CSV table of C-alpha atoms in Angstrom, one decimal:
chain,number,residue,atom,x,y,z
V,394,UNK,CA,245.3,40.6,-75.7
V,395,UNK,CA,242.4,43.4,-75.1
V,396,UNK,CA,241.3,40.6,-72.5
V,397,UNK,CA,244.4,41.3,-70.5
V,398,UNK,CA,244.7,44.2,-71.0
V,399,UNK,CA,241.4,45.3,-69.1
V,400,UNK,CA,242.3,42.4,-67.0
V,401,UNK,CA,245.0,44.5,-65.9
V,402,UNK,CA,243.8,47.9,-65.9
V,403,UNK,CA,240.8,46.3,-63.6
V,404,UNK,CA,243.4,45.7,-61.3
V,405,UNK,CA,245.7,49.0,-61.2
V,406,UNK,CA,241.8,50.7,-60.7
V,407,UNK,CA,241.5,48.7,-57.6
V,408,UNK,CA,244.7,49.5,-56.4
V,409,UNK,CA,244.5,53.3,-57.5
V,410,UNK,CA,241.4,53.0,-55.4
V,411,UNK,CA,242.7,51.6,-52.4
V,412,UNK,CA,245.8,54.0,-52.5
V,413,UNK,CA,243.7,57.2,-52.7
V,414,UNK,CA,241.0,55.8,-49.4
V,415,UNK,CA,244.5,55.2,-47.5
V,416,UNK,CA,245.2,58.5,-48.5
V,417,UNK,CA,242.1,60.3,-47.6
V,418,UNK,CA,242.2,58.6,-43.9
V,419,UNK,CA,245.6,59.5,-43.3
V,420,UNK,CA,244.2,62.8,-44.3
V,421,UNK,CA,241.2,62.6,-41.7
V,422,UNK,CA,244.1,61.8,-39.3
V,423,UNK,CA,246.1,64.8,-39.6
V,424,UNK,CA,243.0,67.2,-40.2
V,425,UNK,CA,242.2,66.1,-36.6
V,426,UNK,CA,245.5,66.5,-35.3
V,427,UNK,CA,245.7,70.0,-36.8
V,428,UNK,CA,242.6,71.1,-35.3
V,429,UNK,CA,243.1,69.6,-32.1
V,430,UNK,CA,247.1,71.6,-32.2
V,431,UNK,CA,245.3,74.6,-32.9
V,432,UNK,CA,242.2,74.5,-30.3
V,433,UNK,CA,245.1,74.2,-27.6
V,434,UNK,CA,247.2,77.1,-29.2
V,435,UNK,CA,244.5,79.4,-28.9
V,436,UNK,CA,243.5,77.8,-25.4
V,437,UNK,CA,247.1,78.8,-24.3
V,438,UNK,CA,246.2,82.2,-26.0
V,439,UNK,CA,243.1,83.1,-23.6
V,440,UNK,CA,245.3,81.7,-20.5
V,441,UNK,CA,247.9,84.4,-21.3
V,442,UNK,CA,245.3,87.5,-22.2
V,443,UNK,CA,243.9,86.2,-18.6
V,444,UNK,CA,247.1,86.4,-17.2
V,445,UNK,CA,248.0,89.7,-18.5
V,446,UNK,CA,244.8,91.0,-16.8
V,447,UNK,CA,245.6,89.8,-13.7
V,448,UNK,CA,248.8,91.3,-13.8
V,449,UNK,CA,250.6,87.7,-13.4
V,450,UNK,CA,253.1,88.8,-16.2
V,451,UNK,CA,255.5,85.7,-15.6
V,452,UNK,CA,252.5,83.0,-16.2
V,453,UNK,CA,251.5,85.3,-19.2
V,454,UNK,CA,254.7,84.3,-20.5
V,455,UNK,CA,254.5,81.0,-19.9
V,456,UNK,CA,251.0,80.6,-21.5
V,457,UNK,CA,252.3,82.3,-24.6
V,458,UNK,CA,255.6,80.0,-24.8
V,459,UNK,CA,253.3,77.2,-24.9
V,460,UNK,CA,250.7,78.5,-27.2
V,461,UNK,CA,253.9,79.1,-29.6
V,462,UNK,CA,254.9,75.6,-29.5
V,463,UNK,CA,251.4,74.2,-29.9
V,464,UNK,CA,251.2,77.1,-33.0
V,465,UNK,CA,254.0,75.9,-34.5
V,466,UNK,CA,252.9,72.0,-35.1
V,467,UNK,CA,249.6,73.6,-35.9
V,468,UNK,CA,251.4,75.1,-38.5
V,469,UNK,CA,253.5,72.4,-39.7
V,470,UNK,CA,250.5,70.0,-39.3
V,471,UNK,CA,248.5,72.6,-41.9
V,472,UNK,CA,251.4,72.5,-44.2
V,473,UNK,CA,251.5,68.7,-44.3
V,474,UNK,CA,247.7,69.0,-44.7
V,475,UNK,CA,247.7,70.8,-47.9
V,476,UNK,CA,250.1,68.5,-49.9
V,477,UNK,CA,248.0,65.4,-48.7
V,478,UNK,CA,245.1,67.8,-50.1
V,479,UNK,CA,247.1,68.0,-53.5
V,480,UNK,CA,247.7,64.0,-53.6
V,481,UNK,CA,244.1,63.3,-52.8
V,482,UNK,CA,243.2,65.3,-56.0
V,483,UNK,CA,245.7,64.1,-58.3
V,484,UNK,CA,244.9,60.2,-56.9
V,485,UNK,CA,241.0,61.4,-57.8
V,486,UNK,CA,242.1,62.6,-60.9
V,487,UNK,CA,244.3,59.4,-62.2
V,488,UNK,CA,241.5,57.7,-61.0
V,489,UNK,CA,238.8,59.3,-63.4
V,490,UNK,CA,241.3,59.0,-66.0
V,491,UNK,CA,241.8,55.0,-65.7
V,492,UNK,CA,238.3,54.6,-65.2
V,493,UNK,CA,237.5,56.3,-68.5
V,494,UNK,CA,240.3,54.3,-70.3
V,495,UNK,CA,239.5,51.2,-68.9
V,496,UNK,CA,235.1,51.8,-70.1
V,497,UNK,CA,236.7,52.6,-73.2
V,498,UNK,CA,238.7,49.3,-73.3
V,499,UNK,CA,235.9,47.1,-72.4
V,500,UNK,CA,233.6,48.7,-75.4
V,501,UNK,CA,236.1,47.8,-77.7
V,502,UNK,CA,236.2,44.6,-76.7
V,503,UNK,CA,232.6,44.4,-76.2
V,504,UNK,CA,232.7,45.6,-80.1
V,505,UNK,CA,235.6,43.4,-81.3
V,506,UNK,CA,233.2,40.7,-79.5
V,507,UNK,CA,230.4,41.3,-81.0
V,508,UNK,CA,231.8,42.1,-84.3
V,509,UNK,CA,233.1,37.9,-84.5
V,510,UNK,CA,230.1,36.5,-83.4
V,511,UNK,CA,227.0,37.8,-85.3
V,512,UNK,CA,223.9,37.9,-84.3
V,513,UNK,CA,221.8,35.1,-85.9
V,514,UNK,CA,217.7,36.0,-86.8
């Protein structure tokens, strides 16, 4: 029964495991995305401040409209970042926790073991 039961613990670690690396790499993904959304918003930024001092107020505008747009999925890109921050540290968390059950589990098999066979001197 303990058997099993460690047997199966053993395997939701693994999976726990696997779920929270897929997690952290779709993380990776969107960090990247997020700063690569917000290098172009504040590119669009300097094209417009450049604008504005060469009096070319329509292409100021223009450079602004777009550094809005690229701002906004920035934005939303950061938002979507932070709750994949939150999963990653609850997956982490769940993690420890199984792994601490499941080193528990094996001692008391390790103890119910040794308890049925003594040791002979």
């Amino acid at each position: 029964m303990l058997d099993q039961t460690v047997n199966e613990m053993t395997d939701d670690l693994v999976k726990l495991r696997q779920a929270t690396a897929q997690v952290m790499a779709s993380q990776k993904q969107i960090e990247n995305k997020y700063k690569q959304a917000q290098q172009t918003a504040d590119d669009w930024y300097g094209r417009a401040q450049l604008a504005l001092e060469k009096g070319e107020d329509d292409l100021a505008r223009e450079a602004l409209t777009r550094r809005k747009q690229y701002q906004e999925n920035a934005d939303s890109l950061k938002t979507q970042l932070d709750a994949q921050a939150g999963t990653v540290e609850k997956l982490i968390s769940n993690t420890r926790v199984l792994e601490t059950k499941l080193s528990e589990a094996k001692r008391s098999e390790d103890t119910r073991l040794n308890s049925s066979h003594p040791s002979r001197s």
